[in-house]
Short mmCIF file of C-alpha atoms and ligand atoms in Angstrom, two decimals:
data_model
loop_
_atom_site.label_atom_id
_atom_site.label_comp_id
_atom_site.label_asym_id
_atom_site.label_seq_id
_atom_site.Cartn_x
_atom_site.Cartn_y
_atom_site.Cartn_z
CA MET A 1 -1.53 -83.13 -56.80
CA ILE A 2 -1.58 -80.63 -53.88
CA LEU A 3 -4.24 -77.94 -53.73
CA SER A 4 -4.53 -75.18 -51.39
CA LEU A 5 -7.52 -74.70 -49.11
CA GLY A 6 -8.61 -71.95 -51.27
CA GLN A 7 -8.68 -73.77 -54.47
CA ALA A 8 -10.50 -76.78 -52.80
CA THR A 9 -13.72 -77.45 -55.25
CA ARG A 10 -11.77 -79.77 -57.82
CA SER A 11 -12.47 -83.18 -56.58
CA TYR A 12 -9.83 -86.22 -56.07
CA TYR A 13 -9.69 -88.81 -53.26
CA PRO A 14 -9.57 -88.76 -50.47
CA LYS A 15 -12.30 -86.04 -50.13
CA LEU A 16 -13.99 -84.35 -47.44
CA GLU A 17 -17.72 -83.46 -48.34
CA ILE A 18 -18.82 -80.70 -46.32
CA SER A 19 -22.47 -79.65 -46.02
CA LEU A 20 -22.71 -75.91 -45.64
CA ASP A 21 -26.40 -76.35 -45.06
CA LYS A 22 -25.87 -78.56 -42.12
CA ILE A 23 -23.34 -76.26 -40.50
CA CYS A 24 -25.58 -73.39 -41.20
CA HIS A 25 -28.69 -75.07 -39.50
CA ASN A 26 -26.62 -76.31 -36.55
CA THR A 27 -25.44 -72.79 -36.05
CA GLU A 28 -29.20 -71.38 -36.07
CA VAL A 29 -30.12 -74.10 -33.44
CA VAL A 30 -27.32 -73.40 -30.98
CA VAL A 31 -27.50 -69.45 -31.51
CA ARG A 32 -31.42 -69.67 -30.90
CA MET A 33 -30.76 -71.66 -27.75
CA CYS A 34 -28.12 -69.24 -26.58
CA GLN A 35 -30.41 -66.18 -27.16
CA ARG A 36 -33.02 -67.40 -24.82
CA SER A 37 -30.39 -67.39 -21.98
CA GLY A 38 -29.08 -63.95 -23.06
CA VAL A 39 -25.70 -65.54 -24.23
CA HIS A 40 -23.74 -64.34 -27.42
CA VAL A 41 -22.04 -67.19 -29.70
CA ALA A 42 -18.50 -66.65 -30.80
CA GLY A 43 -18.27 -69.00 -33.48
CA VAL A 44 -15.16 -70.93 -33.44
CA THR A 45 -13.69 -71.71 -36.90
CA LYS A 46 -10.26 -73.53 -35.76
CA GLY A 47 -11.91 -76.94 -36.25
CA PHE A 48 -11.84 -76.22 -39.96
CA CYS A 49 -8.64 -74.18 -40.42
CA GLY A 50 -10.75 -71.07 -40.69
CA HIS A 51 -12.14 -71.97 -44.17
CA ALA A 52 -13.87 -68.89 -45.37
CA SER A 53 -16.83 -70.90 -46.97
CA ILE A 54 -17.59 -72.81 -43.73
CA ALA A 55 -17.09 -69.60 -41.54
CA ARG A 56 -19.75 -67.97 -43.79
CA ALA A 57 -22.15 -70.84 -42.95
CA MET A 58 -21.82 -69.93 -39.45
CA VAL A 59 -22.32 -66.20 -40.31
CA ASP A 60 -25.45 -66.88 -41.97
CA GLY A 61 -26.59 -69.10 -39.05
CA GLY A 62 -26.32 -65.95 -36.63
CA ILE A 63 -23.19 -66.03 -34.67
CA ASP A 64 -22.01 -62.67 -32.90
CA ALA A 65 -18.25 -62.94 -33.52
CA ILE A 66 -15.61 -65.10 -35.32
CA ALA A 67 -13.00 -66.88 -33.03
CA ASP A 68 -10.03 -68.82 -33.52
CA SER A 69 -6.89 -69.82 -31.95
CA ARG A 70 -4.67 -69.35 -34.76
CA LEU A 71 -4.13 -65.69 -36.26
CA ALA A 72 -3.47 -67.24 -39.90
CA ASN A 73 -7.15 -68.28 -39.70
CA LEU A 74 -8.50 -64.92 -38.46
CA LYS A 75 -6.40 -63.30 -41.22
CA ARG A 76 -8.05 -65.35 -43.61
CA LEU A 77 -11.53 -64.19 -42.66
CA GLY A 78 -10.56 -60.68 -42.70
CA ASP A 79 -13.76 -59.98 -45.17
CA ILE A 80 -16.26 -61.05 -42.77
CA ARG A 81 -17.48 -57.89 -41.06
CA LEU A 82 -17.82 -59.57 -37.32
CA PRO A 83 -15.39 -58.90 -34.39
CA LYS A 84 -12.64 -61.35 -34.58
CA LEU A 85 -11.52 -62.79 -31.46
CA LEU A 86 -8.11 -64.87 -30.82
CA LEU A 87 -8.76 -67.50 -28.63
CA ARG A 88 -4.98 -68.73 -27.61
CA LEU A 89 -3.01 -66.32 -25.46
CA PRO A 90 -1.06 -63.97 -27.96
CA MET A 91 2.69 -64.77 -28.54
CA ILE A 92 4.57 -61.39 -27.84
CA SER A 93 6.54 -62.08 -31.04
CA GLN A 94 3.01 -61.81 -32.70
CA ALA A 95 1.56 -58.61 -31.00
CA SER A 96 1.57 -56.39 -34.25
CA GLU A 97 -0.26 -59.01 -36.31
CA VAL A 98 -2.65 -59.61 -33.11
CA VAL A 99 -3.68 -55.93 -33.14
CA GLU A 100 -3.83 -56.06 -37.07
CA TYR A 101 -6.08 -59.15 -37.37
CA ALA A 102 -7.87 -59.44 -34.03
CA ASP A 103 -10.25 -56.97 -32.40
CA ILE A 104 -10.23 -58.79 -28.98
CA SER A 105 -7.55 -61.22 -27.55
CA LEU A 106 -7.81 -63.53 -24.59
CA ASN A 107 -4.89 -62.92 -22.19
CA SER A 108 -3.35 -63.65 -18.70
CA GLU A 109 0.03 -62.20 -19.00
CA ILE A 110 0.37 -58.53 -18.39
CA GLU A 111 3.95 -58.66 -20.34
CA THR A 112 1.97 -59.54 -23.17
CA ILE A 113 -0.88 -57.10 -22.85
CA ARG A 114 1.85 -54.48 -22.61
CA ALA A 115 3.44 -55.56 -26.09
CA LEU A 116 -0.35 -55.42 -27.47
CA SER A 117 -0.45 -52.03 -26.08
CA VAL A 118 2.71 -50.67 -27.88
CA ALA A 119 1.62 -52.45 -31.10
CA ALA A 120 -1.80 -50.75 -31.02
CA ARG A 121 -0.27 -47.70 -30.28
CA LEU A 122 1.96 -47.96 -33.57
CA LYS A 123 -0.78 -48.88 -35.45
CA ASN A 124 -3.22 -46.19 -34.00
CA ARG A 125 -5.90 -48.64 -32.99
CA ILE A 126 -7.47 -49.89 -29.87
CA HIS A 127 -7.28 -53.54 -28.86
CA GLN A 128 -9.58 -55.34 -26.76
CA VAL A 129 -8.54 -57.87 -23.95
CA ILE A 130 -10.67 -60.59 -22.35
CA LEU A 131 -8.45 -61.49 -19.02
CA MET A 132 -8.91 -65.42 -18.38
CA PHE A 133 -9.35 -66.78 -14.96
CA ASP A 134 -8.60 -70.58 -14.39
CA LEU A 135 -11.34 -71.91 -12.46
CA GLY A 136 -9.46 -75.11 -12.11
CA ASP A 137 -9.09 -76.92 -15.41
CA LEU A 138 -5.56 -75.78 -15.49
CA ARG A 139 -4.91 -74.66 -18.80
CA GLU A 140 -4.61 -70.98 -19.57
CA GLY A 141 -5.81 -68.27 -17.21
CA ILE A 142 -4.82 -66.22 -13.93
CA TYR A 143 -5.34 -68.71 -11.05
CA ASP A 144 -5.02 -66.25 -8.31
CA GLN A 145 -7.41 -63.43 -7.58
CA ALA A 146 -5.09 -60.96 -6.09
CA GLU A 147 -2.99 -61.59 -9.20
CA MET A 148 -6.08 -60.76 -11.53
CA PHE A 149 -6.60 -57.59 -9.45
CA HIS A 150 -3.04 -56.69 -10.41
CA VAL A 151 -3.12 -57.36 -13.76
CA VAL A 152 -6.43 -55.35 -14.04
CA GLU A 153 -4.77 -52.32 -12.34
CA GLU A 154 -1.72 -52.44 -14.66
CA THR A 155 -3.75 -52.99 -17.71
CA LEU A 156 -6.03 -49.85 -17.02
CA LYS A 157 -2.60 -47.85 -17.04
CA LEU A 158 -2.03 -48.79 -20.85
CA GLU A 159 -2.74 -46.78 -23.96
CA ARG A 160 -5.04 -48.19 -26.55
CA ILE A 161 -6.06 -51.40 -24.69
CA SER A 162 -9.37 -51.76 -23.21
CA ILE A 163 -10.71 -54.38 -20.98
CA ALA A 164 -13.62 -56.02 -22.69
CA GLY A 165 -14.30 -58.45 -19.98
CA ILE A 166 -13.31 -61.41 -18.47
CA GLY A 167 -13.46 -65.24 -19.25
CA THR A 168 -12.68 -68.75 -18.38
CA ASN A 169 -12.05 -72.09 -20.33
CA LEU A 170 -12.76 -75.44 -18.82
CA THR A 171 -12.76 -79.15 -19.83
CA CYS A 172 -9.94 -78.75 -22.25
CA ASN A 173 -6.95 -79.81 -20.20
CA SER A 174 -8.12 -81.64 -17.01
CA GLY A 175 -11.83 -82.38 -17.81
CA VAL A 176 -13.35 -80.03 -15.40
CA ILE A 177 -16.95 -79.50 -16.09
CA PRO A 178 -18.62 -75.97 -16.20
CA THR A 179 -21.05 -75.85 -13.51
CA LYS A 180 -23.50 -73.18 -11.79
CA GLU A 181 -20.97 -73.17 -8.78
CA ASN A 182 -17.71 -72.61 -10.61
CA LEU A 183 -19.23 -69.97 -13.05
CA ALA A 184 -20.70 -68.47 -10.17
CA ARG A 185 -17.12 -67.79 -9.09
CA LEU A 186 -16.40 -65.74 -12.33
CA ILE A 187 -19.39 -63.71 -11.88
CA GLU A 188 -18.36 -62.94 -8.62
CA LEU A 189 -15.04 -61.92 -9.77
CA LYS A 190 -16.74 -59.61 -12.25
CA ARG A 191 -18.68 -57.87 -9.49
CA THR A 192 -15.72 -57.54 -7.36
CA ILE A 193 -13.32 -56.01 -10.31
CA GLU A 194 -16.42 -53.53 -11.22
CA CYS A 195 -16.72 -52.48 -7.63
CA GLY A 196 -13.23 -52.04 -6.70
CA PHE A 197 -12.03 -50.15 -10.04
CA GLY A 198 -15.26 -48.44 -10.90
CA ILE A 199 -15.63 -49.97 -14.22
CA ALA A 200 -17.82 -52.00 -16.31
CA LEU A 201 -16.96 -55.33 -17.85
CA GLY A 202 -18.95 -56.12 -20.82
CA ILE A 203 -18.38 -59.55 -21.59
CA VAL A 204 -18.26 -62.63 -19.17
CA SER A 205 -17.21 -65.48 -21.37
CA GLY A 206 -18.30 -68.68 -19.96
CA GLY A 207 -16.29 -71.27 -21.82
CA ASN A 208 -16.58 -73.50 -24.82
CA SER A 209 -19.17 -76.35 -26.06
CA SER A 210 -18.83 -78.03 -22.66
CA SER A 211 -20.73 -75.08 -21.00
CA LEU A 212 -23.57 -75.54 -23.43
CA TYR A 213 -25.54 -77.95 -21.63
CA LEU A 214 -26.39 -75.18 -18.90
CA VAL A 215 -28.03 -73.46 -21.75
CA GLU A 216 -29.87 -76.44 -22.62
CA GLU A 217 -30.88 -77.14 -19.33
CA GLN A 218 -31.67 -73.26 -18.86
CA THR A 219 -29.58 -73.28 -15.74
CA MET A 220 -26.94 -71.03 -17.17
CA PRO A 221 -26.13 -68.53 -14.32
CA ASP A 222 -27.21 -64.75 -15.17
CA GLY A 223 -24.39 -62.91 -16.06
CA ILE A 224 -22.56 -65.13 -18.40
CA ASN A 225 -23.16 -63.59 -21.62
CA GLN A 226 -20.81 -65.22 -24.09
CA LEU A 227 -19.84 -68.77 -25.11
CA ARG A 228 -17.07 -69.81 -27.58
CA LEU A 229 -18.51 -72.64 -29.68
CA GLY A 230 -16.96 -74.89 -32.10
CA GLU A 231 -17.44 -78.53 -31.73
CA SER A 232 -21.40 -78.02 -30.80
CA ILE A 233 -21.93 -76.12 -34.03
CA ILE A 234 -19.88 -78.49 -36.38
CA LEU A 235 -21.08 -81.54 -35.02
CA GLY A 236 -24.02 -80.83 -33.08
CA ARG A 237 -22.16 -82.28 -29.84
CA GLU A 238 -22.38 -80.79 -26.33
CA THR A 239 -19.06 -81.69 -24.87
CA ALA A 240 -19.23 -82.15 -21.13
CA TYR A 241 -21.35 -85.19 -21.53
CA GLY A 242 -21.08 -85.89 -24.89
CA HIS A 243 -24.80 -85.91 -25.92
CA GLN A 244 -25.98 -84.93 -29.46
CA ILE A 245 -27.96 -81.47 -29.22
CA LYS A 246 -31.51 -81.83 -30.14
CA GLY A 247 -32.30 -80.99 -33.80
CA THR A 248 -28.68 -80.91 -35.12
CA TYR A 249 -26.77 -82.92 -37.69
CA ASP A 250 -23.70 -84.96 -36.77
CA ASP A 251 -22.67 -85.55 -40.33
CA SER A 252 -21.78 -81.99 -41.85
CA PHE A 253 -18.41 -83.58 -42.67
CA LYS A 254 -17.97 -86.68 -44.47
CA LEU A 255 -14.60 -88.44 -45.63
CA ILE A 256 -14.60 -90.59 -48.76
CA THR A 257 -11.72 -92.63 -49.40
CA GLU A 258 -10.73 -94.88 -52.44
CA ILE A 259 -9.85 -98.70 -52.43
CA ILE A 260 -6.54 -99.44 -53.80
CA GLU A 261 -6.16 -103.21 -52.93
CA ILE A 262 -8.44 -106.01 -51.76
CA LYS A 263 -6.98 -109.53 -50.87
CA ASP A 264 -7.84 -112.46 -48.76
CA LYS A 265 -4.75 -112.53 -46.24
CA PRO A 266 -4.30 -114.33 -43.00
CA SER A 267 -4.92 -112.31 -39.71
CA ILE A 268 -1.61 -113.10 -38.50
CA PRO A 269 1.49 -111.88 -39.99
CA THR A 270 4.37 -114.15 -41.44
CA GLY A 271 7.82 -113.90 -40.00
CA LYS A 272 9.94 -112.52 -37.07
CA LEU A 273 8.10 -109.40 -35.56
CA GLY A 274 9.87 -106.18 -35.19
CA LEU A 275 8.35 -102.68 -34.96
CA ASP A 276 5.74 -101.29 -37.13
CA ALA A 277 6.07 -98.06 -39.48
CA ILE A 278 5.54 -95.83 -36.30
CA GLY A 279 7.68 -97.90 -33.92
CA ASN A 280 5.20 -99.82 -32.09
CA LYS A 281 4.94 -103.33 -31.41
CA SER A 282 1.54 -104.93 -32.51
CA SER A 283 -0.35 -107.97 -31.21
CA PHE A 284 -2.61 -110.31 -33.37
CA VAL A 285 -5.67 -112.43 -32.91
CA ASP A 286 -6.03 -115.40 -35.25
CA LYS A 287 -9.37 -115.06 -37.13
CA GLY A 288 -8.53 -117.20 -39.90
CA ILE A 289 -8.25 -115.78 -43.65
CA ARG A 290 -10.00 -112.46 -43.96
CA LYS A 291 -11.05 -110.16 -46.80
CA ARG A 292 -8.85 -107.11 -46.23
CA THR A 293 -8.87 -103.71 -48.24
CA ILE A 294 -6.37 -100.63 -48.24
CA CYS A 295 -7.73 -97.22 -48.70
CA ALA A 296 -5.70 -94.47 -49.82
CA ILE A 297 -5.27 -92.13 -46.72
CA GLY A 298 -3.03 -92.39 -43.78
CA LYS A 299 -2.21 -91.24 -40.36
CA GLN A 300 -0.62 -88.46 -41.94
CA ASP A 301 -4.06 -87.10 -42.90
CA ILE A 302 -6.25 -88.78 -39.90
CA LEU A 303 -5.79 -91.18 -36.98
CA PRO A 304 -7.90 -94.30 -37.35
CA GLN A 305 -9.57 -93.76 -33.94
CA ASN A 306 -11.03 -90.52 -35.16
CA MET A 307 -13.02 -92.16 -38.11
CA VAL A 308 -16.18 -94.62 -37.91
CA PRO A 309 -17.06 -96.32 -41.24
CA ASP A 310 -20.47 -95.59 -42.46
CA ASP A 311 -20.75 -99.16 -43.47
CA ARG A 312 -21.02 -100.88 -39.96
CA ASP A 313 -19.88 -104.22 -41.22
CA ILE A 314 -16.31 -102.65 -41.66
CA ILE A 315 -13.61 -103.19 -39.09
CA ILE A 316 -10.78 -100.69 -39.36
CA ILE A 317 -7.61 -102.97 -38.72
CA GLY A 318 -5.09 -99.86 -38.75
CA ALA A 319 -3.10 -97.70 -40.43
CA SER A 320 0.27 -96.29 -41.36
CA SER A 321 1.13 -93.00 -42.72
CA ASP A 322 -0.33 -93.37 -46.18
CA HIS A 323 -2.51 -96.39 -45.89
CA LEU A 324 -5.67 -97.55 -43.96
CA ILE A 325 -6.07 -100.98 -43.72
CA LEU A 326 -9.90 -102.36 -43.42
CA ASP A 327 -11.44 -105.93 -42.65
CA ILE A 328 -14.41 -106.15 -45.01
CA THR A 329 -15.15 -109.87 -44.63
CA GLU A 330 -18.63 -109.23 -43.12
CA CYS A 331 -19.73 -106.65 -45.59
CA HIS A 332 -22.77 -107.09 -47.75
CA LYS A 333 -21.58 -104.56 -50.31
CA ALA A 334 -19.55 -105.90 -53.12
CA TYR A 335 -16.44 -103.64 -52.70
CA GLN A 336 -13.98 -103.48 -55.69
CA VAL A 337 -10.78 -101.90 -56.34
CA GLY A 338 -11.76 -98.22 -57.03
CA SER A 339 -14.60 -98.37 -54.95
CA LEU A 340 -15.30 -95.39 -52.51
CA VAL A 341 -15.53 -96.06 -48.64
CA SER A 342 -17.06 -93.24 -46.58
CA PHE A 343 -16.55 -92.32 -42.91
CA HIS A 344 -18.11 -90.39 -40.17
CA LEU A 345 -15.68 -87.97 -38.31
CA ASN A 346 -15.12 -86.70 -34.94
CA TYR A 347 -13.78 -83.25 -34.13
CA GLY A 348 -10.08 -84.57 -34.12
CA GLY A 349 -10.79 -86.15 -37.51
CA ILE A 350 -12.42 -83.37 -38.89
CA LEU A 351 -9.46 -81.19 -37.59
CA SER A 352 -6.59 -83.11 -39.13
CA SER A 353 -8.33 -84.09 -42.48
CA MET A 354 -9.15 -80.15 -43.12
CA THR A 355 -5.47 -79.52 -42.23
CA SER A 356 -4.11 -82.02 -44.78
CA GLU A 357 -3.40 -80.80 -48.24
CA TYR A 358 -3.63 -84.32 -49.33
CA VAL A 359 -7.48 -84.29 -48.79
CA SER A 360 -9.62 -82.46 -51.36
CA LYS A 361 -12.64 -80.59 -49.81
CA SER A 362 -15.92 -80.00 -51.62
CA PHE A 363 -19.10 -78.38 -50.48
CA ILE A 364 -22.48 -79.63 -50.84
CA ILE A 365 -24.69 -76.47 -50.55
C1 PLP B 401 -10.96 -74.42 -28.97
C2 PLP B 401 -11.32 -73.11 -27.98
C3 PLP B 401 -12.94 -73.06 -27.96
C4 PLP B 401 -13.88 -73.76 -28.59
O1 PLP B 401 -14.04 -75.10 -28.15
P1 PLP B 401 -15.08 -76.13 -28.81
O2 PLP B 401 -15.04 -77.29 -27.79
O3 PLP B 401 -14.78 -76.45 -30.12
O4 PLP B 401 -16.31 -75.36 -28.58
C5 PLP B 401 -13.19 -71.96 -26.91
N1 PLP B 401 -12.32 -71.30 -26.29
C6 PLP B 401 -10.97 -71.62 -26.39
C7 PLP B 401 -10.10 -70.71 -25.39
C8 PLP B 401 -10.46 -72.50 -27.33
O5 PLP B 401 -9.17 -72.78 -27.31
#
């Protein structure tokens, strides 16, 4: 049976159990910490497909704006009365919907901003842009300062577009860590633009969850006044160095799967070996006869490297598209066919199992 995200309270397995309380709590911890450093929090909802109940838990926790990379998710969250920020650079083909469902978008291409201006005129709206500057991570953003000035100059000529500020994104592509030094370049750029054009830039958006450690250490440079935070709220994880943020939960999402087979089998396959279901060649270590189980979930829903069994005696052997294979030989618990096995997830695991229609979602309030 396939249920859409909206219908998702009926329970079947595999099931994601989501604690709205824990998400709200994590949001409060992170928002409070940011407030001390004068930083507003745009709560990033893309990790859970912009699911409205989860987004509400973030709103209850005190976020200042909703941010997502997918327009479809922002559209789903239209009822929430907070500014909506589109994180991924807009597609020109979507300009009209961008203006409709997002108040602000991150931009680096003047052609796109021109298309947004046309769309905003047609809809009689004002659309705000944050101009992205690449500080070296080499994903999105204008790399060259002269080009930045050119884009500012051209944007100021456009009707119905206002420049809300400038921003940057780090760590996502090359792993470049936000520091006082590279963020100082962004603040310097802001001052130069303000002086050069006689305008005020309200927002200086200093990155994602990998910038949060500067707030924790209270060394965030003055002038950075917004962070866009997803993983640090959902999992309580700071992502520059990967530590757990004090006082947060790392288990607001839990995945529960059902066992459909338990058999004693050798650890080495029988027969001539070709490629597995995904086209890879596998290698095997002979550990003798082992107790193996199959859980009804697979790579179509989640990759095995993104999940950790709560029962630490379970070893994940592997997965194909619809089968997850576990070694339970060392387990103290007496698993049977029909028993449930639960897993802790990382950000990628939450993202893909939230996206899968085959995984039910249920909320623990
Ligand atoms: C995904 C994304 C974020 C949020 O990243 P987290 O690591 O989840 O905090 C922020 N900004 C941009 C541009 C993004 O694409």
